[in-house]
Amino acid sequence: MTVAVLPFGDAHVEKPRAVLSARGLSKTFGGFQAVRNVDLDVHHARVHALIGPNGAGKTTVFNLLTKFIPSTAGTISLDGADITRTAPAKVARMGLVRSFQISATFPQMTLLENVRVALQRPNGQAVQFWRSLGSLRNLDRQALELLERVGLQDMRHRLASDLSYGRKRALEIATTLALDPRVLLLDEPLAGMGQEDVSVMAGLISEVAKDRAVLMVEHNLKVVSEICHDVTVLQRGEILTTGDYETVSNDPRVRAAYMGNEDA
Amino acid sequence: MTETSLSQPFVGPAAGRAPLRLLAVCIGFAALVAAPMFFYPIFVMKILCFALFASAFNLLLGYTGLLSFGHAAFFGGAAYVTAHAVKVWGFPPELAVLAGVLGAIVIGAVIGFLAIRRQGIYFAMITLALSQMFYFFCLQAPFTGGEDGIQGVQRGKLLGFIDLGQTMNMYYFVLGIFLLGIFAIWRIVNSPFGAILKSIRENETRAISLGLSVNAYKLSAFVMSAAIAGLAGSTKALIFQFATLTDVTWQMSGEVILMTLMGGIGTLLGPVVGAGLVVTLQNVLATSEFPVTVITGATFMLCVLTFRRGIVGEIEAAIVRWKRR
């Protein structure tokens, strides 16, 4: 793990480097300002939660960071490289990989094929139109290991469309992990999961964050309090506050934003 | 839905059906070899040509999810190049076909490059507009012979010694090209590249988020489809010994969509069955006073209303349902 030594008062503390940074990020749809002047640093080996009420602009921030929609203003950098104008597929190849709010799988492909497709490009096996599908068998072991990590190995020959919503989310995470990303962006990864699966998945997110940065949008505040090192609260497209869960949750502005009552 | 055991091989449930498939392929091959003994060879050759054309179109629509409305440009364009190569340059048939395919690749790369940036109906409309431009080019260009087309194209001698002027020789040459084209499509679909195409068709946004440059893959599939459509067009020019404007009209682009949809998109055999049906209807009704297009249109409507997956698509779905019981 590379760390930058930053001055903090008189003492020197080690703070993990910011892998993904955004400065002054803004997005306007017509006359509506969906995201306004967002500054964000996502650090290596830390889980960063992006929370806020519905319509706060969390998914829009995700889409801006992963370049799925162009920003109106601001800059984004990944490991120091400016990616503000980089194409989304290239951003993914650079190691910034996301999941989607509505589970994104390949429905008419088996679970094994879903994960294997993600493994094909990094392994240089995406363009061979003259070879048989059997040539992809060397990826099966790795694909199966990833399915095992999310507990889906026994269903590997089933179609993704046959899975329950929660399991589709698990499959999506396995597919995302197949790219071994430097930064993992998870959009509501625990939505639709049963309580048992939530604990398993939260554990998995903590584990994978040991050697990569994770930014997640999540409504389950219990999980956020348990696994997230940093929390950023968005409201009406603007950052309300950033800090650890304890600090953020005691902020009266955050309470007001969630309760809809200034006196809360 | 069935439970799968951990001991199941990774190749998937299809592995056990291999001998049955091999048997079906052998029967099909034998039927094609014997076909000219029972049917008029030119008629069977025409079916094979259009079956290959529809299969090439299906590679794009069925396996990549792109609806092109301009495939006639590749089919007819290659026919012109082949006819010109034989008649003016004196090419032997094998090189003339190759030249036609190369011509289709060039046209496909240009049209694909311009169209691939848009999706859905916009993509279809751009391909239609560009193929119409190509039609007017063919109408005006000096070497295409305008409305007369290029007539009297000699079939020549394959490899310098097999006289394609003899119908049976020509039939087996066409059969060889058909099988080669179908094999190429089967290989592309069942390859690592084919798996990527399938993922793009299933969920393009997810494919982008996995780092795949989807436009490059789509363009590659587009050019491959154009090349195989060109192979069919070149062969047609040699069978009928002419290349005319009919093959580059928008009606031809529409006809191939019809054949593919009737047979079943996304199935290997569907376009072959669809092409067989349409060409047979055209042939049978050619002498009838009733307009062929009305009958073909009515058959198409019947197919769409009663079995939306197409003939082969419905049969495959029925087999799957029967197996799940």
Coordinates of C-alpha atoms in Angstrom, one line a residue:
Chain A
M1 CA 0.0 0.0 0.0
T2 CA 1.4 3.4 -1.0
V3 CA 0.9 6.1 1.6
A4 CA 1.5 9.8 1.5
V5 CA 2.9 11.4 4.7
L6 CA 0.9 14.5 5.3
P7 CA 1.5 17.1 8.0
F8 CA -1.2 17.2 10.6
G9 CA -0.5 19.9 13.2
D10 CA 2.9 19.4 14.6
A11 CA 2.8 15.7 14.3
H12 CA 3.0 13.6 11.1
V13 CA 0.3 11.1 10.5
E14 CA 0.0 8.6 7.7
K15 CA -3.1 9.0 5.6
P16 CA -3.8 6.7 2.7
R17 CA -3.5 8.4 -0.6
A18 CA -6.6 9.7 -2.4
V19 CA -7.1 7.4 -5.4
L20 CA -10.2 9.1 -6.8
S21 CA -10.6 12.9 -6.5
A22 CA -13.3 15.3 -7.7
R23 CA -13.1 19.0 -7.5
G24 CA -15.9 21.4 -8.1
L25 CA -18.0 18.7 -9.8
S26 CA -21.3 20.1 -11.2
K27 CA -24.0 18.9 -13.4
T28 CA -27.0 20.8 -14.8
F29 CA -29.9 19.2 -16.7
G30 CA -31.6 21.9 -18.6
G31 CA -32.1 24.5 -15.9
F32 CA -32.0 22.1 -13.0
Q33 CA -28.7 21.9 -11.1
A34 CA -28.5 18.2 -10.0
V35 CA -25.0 18.3 -8.6
R36 CA -23.3 21.5 -7.4
N37 CA -19.6 22.0 -6.7
V38 CA -18.9 18.6 -5.2
D39 CA -15.4 18.0 -3.8
L40 CA -14.7 14.3 -3.0
D41 CA -11.6 12.2 -2.1
V42 CA -11.8 8.5 -2.0
H43 CA -8.9 6.9 -0.4
H44 CA -7.0 3.6 -0.9
A45 CA -8.0 0.8 1.5
R46 CA -11.0 2.7 2.8
V47 CA -14.7 2.4 2.4
H48 CA -16.4 5.7 1.7
A49 CA -20.1 6.0 1.9
L50 CA -22.2 8.5 -0.1
I51 CA -25.5 9.0 1.7
G52 CA -28.4 11.4 1.5
P53 CA -32.1 11.5 1.0
N54 CA -33.8 10.4 -2.2
G55 CA -33.1 12.8 -5.1
A56 CA -29.9 14.2 -3.4
G57 CA -27.9 13.4 -6.5
K58 CA -25.9 10.4 -5.3
T59 CA -26.4 8.3 -8.5
T60 CA -25.7 11.4 -10.6
V61 CA -22.4 11.8 -8.8
F62 CA -21.7 8.1 -9.6
N63 CA -22.5 8.6 -13.2
L64 CA -20.3 11.7 -13.3
L65 CA -17.3 10.0 -11.6
T66 CA -17.5 7.0 -14.0
K67 CA -18.0 9.2 -17.0
F68 CA -21.4 7.8 -17.9
I69 CA -22.7 11.3 -18.1
P70 CA -20.4 14.3 -18.8
S71 CA -20.0 16.9 -16.1
T72 CA -20.9 20.5 -16.7
A73 CA -18.0 21.8 -14.6
G74 CA -15.2 20.4 -12.4
T75 CA -12.4 18.0 -12.6
I76 CA -12.0 14.3 -11.8
S77 CA -8.7 12.5 -11.3
L78 CA -7.8 8.9 -10.9
D79 CA -4.4 8.2 -9.2
G80 CA -3.3 11.7 -10.3
A81 CA -4.4 11.2 -14.0
D82 CA -7.1 13.7 -15.2
I83 CA -10.0 11.6 -16.4
T84 CA -12.5 14.5 -16.8
R85 CA -12.8 13.9 -20.5
T86 CA -12.0 10.2 -20.7
A87 CA -14.5 7.7 -22.2
P88 CA -16.3 5.5 -19.7
A89 CA -14.9 2.2 -21.1
K90 CA -11.4 3.6 -20.8
V91 CA -12.0 4.8 -17.2
A92 CA -13.1 1.2 -16.4
R93 CA -9.9 -0.1 -18.0
M94 CA -7.9 2.3 -15.9
G95 CA -9.4 0.6 -12.8
L96 CA -12.5 2.6 -11.9
V97 CA -15.3 0.1 -12.0
R98 CA -18.9 0.5 -10.9
S99 CA -22.1 -1.4 -10.2
F100 CA -25.5 -0.1 -10.9
Q101 CA -28.5 0.9 -8.8
I102 CA -30.8 -1.4 -10.9
S103 CA -28.9 -4.6 -11.0
A104 CA -26.9 -4.9 -14.2
T105 CA -26.4 -8.5 -15.3
F106 CA -26.4 -10.2 -18.7
P107 CA -29.8 -12.0 -18.2
Q108 CA -29.7 -14.7 -20.9
M109 CA -26.2 -15.8 -19.9
T110 CA -25.4 -18.2 -17.1
L111 CA -23.7 -16.9 -13.9
L112 CA -20.5 -18.5 -15.0
E113 CA -20.7 -16.7 -18.4
N114 CA -21.5 -13.4 -16.7
V115 CA -18.3 -13.4 -14.6
R116 CA -16.3 -14.9 -17.5
V117 CA -17.2 -12.1 -19.8
A118 CA -15.8 -9.7 -17.3
L119 CA -12.6 -11.7 -17.2
Q120 CA -12.2 -12.0 -21.0
R121 CA -10.8 -8.5 -21.7
P122 CA -8.2 -8.3 -18.9
N123 CA -7.0 -11.7 -20.0
G124 CA -6.7 -10.8 -23.7
Q125 CA -9.5 -13.2 -24.7
A126 CA -12.1 -10.8 -26.0
V127 CA -11.4 -10.5 -29.8
Q128 CA -10.7 -14.0 -30.9
F129 CA -13.5 -14.7 -33.3
W130 CA -11.8 -17.7 -34.8
R131 CA -11.4 -19.7 -31.6
S132 CA -14.0 -21.9 -29.9
L133 CA -15.8 -21.0 -26.7
G134 CA -13.9 -23.9 -25.1
S135 CA -10.8 -21.7 -25.3
L136 CA -12.3 -19.7 -22.4
R137 CA -12.2 -22.7 -20.1
N138 CA -9.0 -21.4 -18.6
L139 CA -11.1 -18.6 -17.0
D140 CA -13.6 -20.9 -15.4
R141 CA -11.6 -21.5 -12.2
Q142 CA -11.2 -17.8 -11.6
A143 CA -14.8 -17.2 -12.4
L144 CA -15.9 -19.9 -10.0
E145 CA -13.7 -18.5 -7.3
L146 CA -15.4 -15.1 -7.7
L147 CA -18.9 -16.8 -7.6
E148 CA -17.8 -18.6 -4.4
R149 CA -16.9 -15.3 -2.8
V150 CA -20.5 -14.2 -3.2
G151 CA -22.0 -17.6 -2.5
L152 CA -23.4 -18.3 -5.9
Q153 CA -21.1 -21.2 -7.0
D154 CA -23.9 -23.8 -6.8
M155 CA -25.9 -21.9 -9.4
R156 CA -23.2 -21.3 -11.9
H157 CA -25.1 -22.9 -14.8
R158 CA -28.4 -21.0 -14.2
L159 CA -29.4 -18.0 -16.2
A160 CA -28.9 -14.7 -14.5
S161 CA -32.6 -13.9 -15.3
D162 CA -33.6 -16.8 -12.9
L163 CA -32.0 -15.2 -9.9
S164 CA -33.7 -13.2 -7.1
Y165 CA -33.0 -9.5 -7.0
G166 CA -30.6 -9.8 -4.0
R167 CA -28.6 -12.6 -5.8
K168 CA -28.4 -10.5 -8.9
R169 CA -26.7 -7.8 -6.9
A170 CA -24.3 -10.4 -5.5
L171 CA -23.6 -11.6 -9.1
E172 CA -23.0 -8.0 -10.2
I173 CA -20.4 -7.6 -7.4
A174 CA -18.7 -10.8 -8.4
T175 CA -18.6 -9.5 -12.0
T176 CA -17.2 -6.1 -10.9
L177 CA -14.5 -7.8 -8.8
A178 CA -13.5 -9.8 -11.8
L179 CA -11.8 -6.7 -13.1
D180 CA -9.7 -6.3 -9.9
P181 CA -10.4 -2.6 -9.9
R182 CA -8.4 0.0 -8.0
V183 CA -11.6 1.9 -7.1
L184 CA -14.9 0.1 -6.7
L185 CA -18.1 2.2 -7.0
L186 CA -21.1 0.4 -5.6
D187 CA -24.5 1.9 -6.1
E188 CA -26.8 0.5 -3.3
P189 CA -25.1 -2.9 -3.2
L190 CA -27.3 -4.2 -0.4
A191 CA -30.7 -3.1 -1.7
G192 CA -33.1 -6.0 -2.0
M193 CA -31.0 -8.4 0.1
G194 CA -32.2 -10.5 3.0
Q195 CA -30.6 -9.7 6.4
E196 CA -28.4 -12.8 6.2
D197 CA -27.1 -11.8 2.8
V198 CA -26.6 -8.2 3.9
S199 CA -24.1 -9.3 6.6
V200 CA -22.2 -11.6 4.2
M201 CA -22.1 -8.8 1.5
A202 CA -21.0 -6.2 4.0
G203 CA -18.2 -8.5 5.1
L204 CA -17.2 -9.0 1.5
I205 CA -17.1 -5.3 0.9
S206 CA -14.9 -4.7 3.9
E207 CA -12.6 -7.5 2.8
V208 CA -12.2 -6.3 -0.8
A209 CA -11.6 -2.7 0.5
K210 CA -8.4 -3.9 2.2
D211 CA -6.4 -3.4 -1.1
R212 CA -8.6 -1.0 -3.0
A213 CA -10.8 2.1 -2.5
V214 CA -14.5 1.6 -2.3
L215 CA -17.1 4.3 -2.7
M216 CA -20.7 3.2 -2.1
V217 CA -24.1 4.7 -2.1
E218 CA -26.1 3.0 0.6
H219 CA -29.3 3.6 2.5
N220 CA -28.6 0.9 5.2
L221 CA -27.1 3.2 7.8
K222 CA -26.4 0.4 10.2
V223 CA -24.0 -1.2 7.6
V224 CA -22.6 2.3 6.8
S225 CA -21.8 2.8 10.5
E226 CA -20.2 -0.7 10.7
I227 CA -18.0 -0.8 7.6
C228 CA -17.5 2.7 6.2
H229 CA -14.5 4.8 7.3
D230 CA -15.7 8.0 5.7
V231 CA -19.2 9.3 5.1
T232 CA -20.2 12.1 2.7
V233 CA -23.7 13.4 3.0
L234 CA -25.3 14.9 -0.1
Q235 CA -28.4 17.1 -0.1
R236 CA -30.0 18.7 -3.1
G237 CA -26.8 18.1 -5.1
E238 CA -24.5 19.7 -2.6
I239 CA -22.2 18.2 0.0
L240 CA -23.6 18.8 3.5
T241 CA -20.7 17.4 5.4
T242 CA -17.9 14.8 5.3
G243 CA -16.3 12.9 8.1
D244 CA -16.5 9.6 10.1
Y245 CA -19.9 8.2 10.8
E246 CA -19.9 9.4 14.4
T247 CA -19.3 13.0 13.5
V248 CA -21.7 13.0 10.6
S249 CA -24.5 11.3 12.4
N250 CA -24.3 13.8 15.2
D251 CA -24.4 16.8 12.8
P252 CA -27.8 18.5 13.3
R253 CA -27.9 19.5 9.6
V254 CA -27.7 15.8 8.7
R255 CA -30.4 14.9 11.1
A256 CA -32.5 17.7 9.7
A257 CA -31.9 16.5 6.1
Y258 CA -33.0 12.9 7.0
M259 CA -35.9 13.9 9.2
G260 CA -37.1 16.8 7.1
N261 CA -37.2 19.0 10.2
E262 CA -34.8 21.8 10.9
D263 CA -35.3 21.3 14.7
A264 CA -34.6 17.6 14.7
Chain B
M1 CA -35.2 -24.5 -13.4
T2 CA -33.1 -27.5 -12.4
E3 CA -30.5 -27.8 -9.6
T4 CA -26.9 -28.3 -10.9
S5 CA -24.4 -30.4 -9.1
L6 CA -20.9 -29.3 -8.4
S7 CA -19.6 -32.2 -10.4
Q8 CA -21.2 -30.9 -13.5
P9 CA -18.6 -30.0 -16.2
F10 CA -18.0 -26.3 -16.9
V11 CA -18.8 -26.7 -20.6
G12 CA -22.5 -26.6 -19.5
P13 CA -25.6 -28.7 -20.1
A14 CA -25.3 -28.6 -23.9
A15 CA -22.4 -31.1 -23.9
G16 CA -24.5 -34.2 -23.8
R17 CA -26.4 -33.3 -27.0
A18 CA -23.3 -33.3 -29.2
P19 CA -23.8 -36.7 -30.9
L20 CA -27.4 -35.8 -31.7
R21 CA -26.3 -32.5 -33.2
L22 CA -23.6 -34.2 -35.2
L23 CA -26.2 -36.6 -36.6
A24 CA -28.5 -33.6 -37.6
V25 CA -25.6 -31.9 -39.3
C26 CA -24.7 -35.0 -41.3
I27 CA -28.3 -35.5 -42.4
G28 CA -28.5 -31.8 -43.4
F29 CA -25.3 -32.1 -45.3
A30 CA -26.4 -35.2 -47.2
A31 CA -29.7 -33.5 -48.0
L32 CA -27.9 -30.5 -49.5
V33 CA -25.5 -32.7 -51.5
A34 CA -28.5 -34.6 -53.0
A35 CA -30.9 -31.6 -53.4
P36 CA -30.0 -30.8 -57.1
M37 CA -31.1 -34.3 -58.0
F38 CA -34.6 -33.6 -56.8
F39 CA -35.0 -29.9 -57.4
Y40 CA -34.1 -27.4 -60.1
P41 CA -30.4 -26.6 -59.2
I42 CA -30.6 -22.9 -60.0
F43 CA -33.6 -22.7 -57.6
V44 CA -31.6 -24.4 -54.8
M45 CA -28.6 -22.2 -55.5
K46 CA -30.8 -19.1 -55.2
I47 CA -32.1 -20.4 -51.8
L48 CA -28.5 -21.1 -50.6
C49 CA -27.5 -17.6 -51.7
F50 CA -30.3 -15.8 -49.9
A51 CA -29.9 -18.2 -46.9
L52 CA -26.3 -17.0 -46.6
F53 CA -27.4 -13.4 -47.0
A54 CA -30.1 -13.7 -44.3
S55 CA -27.6 -15.6 -42.0
A56 CA -25.1 -12.7 -42.4
F57 CA -27.9 -10.2 -41.5
N58 CA -28.8 -12.4 -38.5
L59 CA -25.2 -12.2 -37.2
L60 CA -25.8 -8.5 -36.8
L61 CA -29.5 -8.4 -35.7
G62 CA -29.8 -11.8 -33.8
Y63 CA -26.4 -11.9 -32.2
T64 CA -25.3 -8.3 -31.8
G65 CA -28.7 -6.6 -31.6
L66 CA -28.2 -4.2 -34.4
L67 CA -31.0 -3.7 -37.0
S68 CA -29.5 -2.6 -40.3
F69 CA -31.8 -1.4 -43.0
G70 CA -29.1 -1.2 -45.6
H71 CA -27.7 -4.7 -46.0
A72 CA -28.5 -4.6 -49.7
A73 CA -25.6 -2.3 -50.2
F74 CA -23.2 -5.1 -49.2
F75 CA -25.0 -7.8 -51.1
G76 CA -25.5 -5.8 -54.3
G77 CA -22.2 -3.9 -54.0
A78 CA -20.3 -7.2 -53.9
A79 CA -22.3 -8.5 -56.9
Y80 CA -21.2 -5.5 -58.9
V81 CA -17.6 -5.8 -57.9
T82 CA -17.6 -9.5 -58.8
A83 CA -19.3 -9.0 -62.1
H84 CA -16.9 -6.2 -63.0
A85 CA -13.9 -8.2 -61.9
V86 CA -14.9 -11.1 -64.2
K87 CA -16.1 -9.1 -67.1
V88 CA -13.6 -6.2 -67.3
W89 CA -10.5 -7.5 -65.3
G90 CA -10.9 -11.1 -66.4
F91 CA -10.6 -12.5 -62.9
P92 CA -11.2 -16.2 -62.3
P93 CA -14.3 -17.0 -60.2
E94 CA -12.5 -17.6 -56.9
L95 CA -10.7 -14.2 -57.1
A96 CA -13.8 -12.4 -58.4
V97 CA -15.7 -13.6 -55.3
L98 CA -12.8 -12.5 -53.1
A99 CA -12.8 -9.1 -54.7
G100 CA -16.6 -8.9 -54.1
V101 CA -16.1 -9.7 -50.4
L102 CA -13.3 -7.1 -50.1
G103 CA -15.6 -4.6 -51.8
A104 CA -18.4 -5.4 -49.2
I105 CA -15.9 -5.0 -46.4
V106 CA -14.9 -1.5 -47.6
I107 CA -18.6 -0.5 -48.0
G108 CA -19.4 -2.1 -44.6
A109 CA -16.5 -0.3 -42.9
V110 CA -17.6 3.1 -44.2
I111 CA -21.4 2.7 -43.5
G112 CA -20.7 1.0 -40.2
F113 CA -18.2 3.7 -39.1
L114 CA -20.8 6.4 -39.7
A115 CA -23.9 4.5 -38.4
I116 CA -22.4 2.8 -35.3
R117 CA -22.4 6.0 -33.2
R118 CA -26.2 6.0 -33.0
Q119 CA -28.5 3.3 -31.6
G120 CA -31.9 1.8 -32.3
I121 CA -34.1 3.4 -34.9
Y122 CA -31.4 6.1 -35.6
F123 CA -28.9 3.5 -36.4
A124 CA -31.4 1.8 -38.8
M125 CA -32.3 5.0 -40.5
I126 CA -28.6 6.0 -41.0
T127 CA -27.9 2.6 -42.6
L128 CA -31.0 3.0 -44.8
A129 CA -29.9 6.5 -45.9
L130 CA -26.4 5.5 -46.7
S131 CA -27.5 2.4 -48.6
Q132 CA -29.9 4.6 -50.6
M133 CA -26.9 6.9 -51.4
F134 CA -25.1 3.8 -52.6
Y135 CA -28.1 2.9 -54.7
F136 CA -27.9 6.2 -56.5
F137 CA -24.2 5.8 -56.9
C138 CA -24.8 2.5 -58.6
L139 CA -27.4 4.1 -60.8
Q140 CA -25.1 6.8 -62.0
A141 CA -21.6 5.2 -61.9
P142 CA -20.3 4.4 -65.4
F143 CA -19.0 0.9 -64.7
T144 CA -22.3 -0.5 -63.2
G145 CA -24.2 -0.2 -66.5
G146 CA -27.0 2.0 -65.0
E147 CA -30.4 0.4 -65.2
D148 CA -29.1 -2.4 -67.4
G149 CA -26.6 -3.6 -64.9
I150 CA -23.7 -5.8 -65.8
Q151 CA -25.0 -8.6 -68.0
G152 CA -23.4 -11.7 -69.5
V153 CA -20.9 -12.5 -66.6
Q154 CA -19.0 -15.7 -67.4
R155 CA -18.8 -18.1 -64.6
G156 CA -15.3 -19.2 -65.7
K157 CA -13.2 -22.0 -64.4
L158 CA -12.7 -22.6 -60.8
L159 CA -8.9 -22.9 -60.0
G160 CA -8.4 -23.0 -63.8
F161 CA -9.9 -26.4 -64.4
I162 CA -13.4 -26.8 -63.0
D163 CA -15.9 -25.5 -65.5
L164 CA -18.5 -23.6 -63.5
G165 CA -20.5 -23.3 -66.7
Q166 CA -21.8 -26.8 -65.9
T167 CA -24.7 -26.5 -63.5
M168 CA -23.7 -29.3 -61.2
N169 CA -20.2 -27.9 -60.8
M170 CA -21.6 -24.5 -60.1
Y171 CA -24.0 -26.0 -57.5
Y172 CA -21.3 -27.7 -55.5
F173 CA -19.2 -24.5 -55.7
V174 CA -22.1 -22.5 -54.3
L175 CA -22.8 -25.2 -51.7
G176 CA -19.1 -25.0 -50.6
I177 CA -19.4 -21.2 -50.3
F178 CA -22.6 -21.5 -48.4
L179 CA -21.2 -24.0 -45.9
L180 CA -18.0 -21.9 -45.5
G181 CA -20.2 -18.8 -44.8
I182 CA -22.4 -20.7 -42.3
F183 CA -19.4 -22.2 -40.6
A184 CA -17.8 -18.7 -40.3
I185 CA -21.0 -17.4 -38.7
W186 CA -21.2 -20.4 -36.3
R187 CA -17.6 -19.9 -35.4
I188 CA -18.0 -16.2 -34.7
V189 CA -21.1 -16.7 -32.6
N190 CA -19.5 -19.5 -30.6
S191 CA -16.2 -17.7 -30.0
P192 CA -14.8 -15.5 -27.2
F193 CA -15.6 -12.5 -29.5
G194 CA -19.2 -13.9 -29.8
A195 CA -19.5 -14.0 -26.1
I196 CA -18.6 -10.3 -25.9
L197 CA -21.1 -9.5 -28.7
K198 CA -23.8 -11.4 -26.7
S199 CA -23.0 -9.4 -23.6
I200 CA -23.3 -6.1 -25.5
R201 CA -26.6 -7.2 -26.9
E202 CA -27.8 -8.2 -23.4
N203 CA -26.7 -5.1 -21.5
E204 CA -24.7 -2.5 -23.4
T205 CA -24.2 -0.2 -20.4
R206 CA -22.9 -3.0 -18.2
A207 CA -20.5 -4.0 -21.0
I208 CA -19.1 -0.4 -21.1
S209 CA -18.7 -0.4 -17.4
L210 CA -16.6 -3.6 -17.7
G211 CA -14.2 -1.6 -19.9
L212 CA -15.4 -2.9 -23.3
S213 CA -15.2 -0.4 -26.2
V214 CA -18.6 -1.5 -27.5
N215 CA -18.5 0.6 -30.6
A216 CA -15.3 -1.2 -31.8
Y217 CA -16.9 -4.6 -31.2
K218 CA -20.1 -3.5 -32.9
L219 CA -18.2 -2.1 -35.9
S220 CA -16.2 -5.4 -36.2
A221 CA -19.5 -7.4 -36.1
F222 CA -21.0 -5.0 -38.7
V223 CA -18.0 -5.5 -41.1
M224 CA -18.1 -9.3 -40.6
S225 CA -21.8 -9.3 -41.4
A226 CA -21.1 -7.1 -44.5
A227 CA -18.4 -9.4 -45.7
I228 CA -20.6 -12.5 -45.5
A229 CA -23.5 -10.7 -47.1
G230 CA -21.0 -9.7 -49.8
L231 CA -20.0 -13.4 -50.2
A232 CA -23.6 -14.2 -50.9
G233 CA -24.0 -11.3 -53.3
S234 CA -20.8 -12.2 -55.2
T235 CA -22.1 -15.8 -55.5
K236 CA -25.4 -14.6 -56.8
A237 CA -23.7 -12.6 -59.5
L238 CA -22.0 -15.8 -60.7
I239 CA -25.1 -18.0 -60.5
F240 CA -27.3 -15.6 -62.5
Q241 CA -24.4 -14.2 -64.5
F242 CA -25.5 -10.6 -64.0
A243 CA -25.5 -7.8 -61.4
T244 CA -28.3 -5.3 -61.4
L245 CA -29.8 -2.5 -59.4
T246 CA -32.4 -4.9 -57.9
D247 CA -29.8 -6.2 -55.5
V248 CA -29.0 -2.7 -54.0
T249 CA -32.6 -1.5 -53.6
W250 CA -34.1 -0.9 -50.2
Q251 CA -36.6 -3.6 -51.0
M252 CA -33.8 -6.1 -50.9
S253 CA -32.7 -4.8 -47.5
G254 CA -36.4 -5.3 -46.4
E255 CA -36.6 -8.8 -47.9
V256 CA -33.6 -10.0 -45.8
I257 CA -35.2 -8.6 -42.6
L258 CA -38.4 -10.5 -43.6
M259 CA -36.5 -13.8 -44.2
T260 CA -34.7 -13.5 -40.9
L261 CA -37.7 -12.6 -38.8
M262 CA -39.8 -15.3 -40.4
G263 CA -37.2 -18.0 -39.8
G264 CA -36.3 -16.8 -36.3
I265 CA -33.7 -14.2 -35.2
G266 CA -30.8 -15.3 -33.1
T267 CA -31.0 -18.9 -34.3
L268 CA -28.4 -20.4 -36.7
L269 CA -31.0 -22.2 -38.9
G270 CA -33.8 -19.6 -38.7
P271 CA -32.6 -17.4 -41.5
V272 CA -31.9 -20.4 -43.7
V273 CA -35.5 -21.6 -43.2
G274 CA -36.8 -18.1 -43.7
A275 CA -34.9 -17.6 -46.9
G276 CA -36.1 -21.0 -48.2
L277 CA -39.7 -20.1 -47.5
V278 CA -39.6 -16.6 -49.1
V279 CA -37.6 -17.8 -52.2
T280 CA -40.0 -20.8 -52.6
L281 CA -43.0 -18.5 -52.3
Q282 CA -41.5 -16.2 -54.9
N283 CA -40.8 -19.1 -57.2
V284 CA -44.2 -20.8 -56.8
L285 CA -46.1 -17.6 -57.2
A286 CA -44.0 -16.2 -60.1
T287 CA -46.4 -17.6 -62.6
S288 CA -49.5 -16.7 -60.6
E289 CA -51.5 -13.6 -61.4
F290 CA -51.7 -12.8 -57.7
P291 CA -48.9 -10.3 -56.7
V292 CA -46.1 -12.2 -54.9
T293 CA -45.4 -9.3 -52.5
V294 CA -48.9 -9.5 -51.1
I295 CA -48.6 -13.2 -50.4
T296 CA -45.2 -12.7 -48.8
G297 CA -46.4 -9.8 -46.8
A298 CA -49.5 -11.8 -45.6
T299 CA -47.2 -14.8 -44.6
F300 CA -45.0 -12.4 -42.7
M301 CA -47.9 -10.9 -40.8
L302 CA -49.1 -14.4 -40.0
C303 CA -45.7 -15.3 -38.7
V304 CA -45.4 -12.2 -36.6
L305 CA -48.9 -12.6 -35.2
T306 CA -48.8 -16.3 -34.5
F307 CA -45.2 -17.1 -33.7
R308 CA -43.1 -14.1 -32.9
R309 CA -39.9 -16.0 -32.4
G310 CA -40.0 -17.2 -36.0
I311 CA -40.4 -20.7 -37.2
V312 CA -37.1 -22.1 -35.9
G313 CA -37.3 -19.9 -32.8
E314 CA -40.7 -21.3 -31.9
I315 CA -39.5 -24.9 -32.4
E316 CA -36.5 -24.3 -30.2
A317 CA -38.6 -22.7 -27.5
A318 CA -41.0 -25.7 -27.7
I319 CA -38.1 -28.1 -27.2
V320 CA -36.9 -26.2 -24.2
R321 CA -40.4 -26.2 -22.7
W322 CA -40.7 -29.9 -23.3
K323 CA -37.3 -30.6 -21.7
R324 CA -38.2 -28.5 -18.6
R325 CA -41.2 -30.7 -17.9

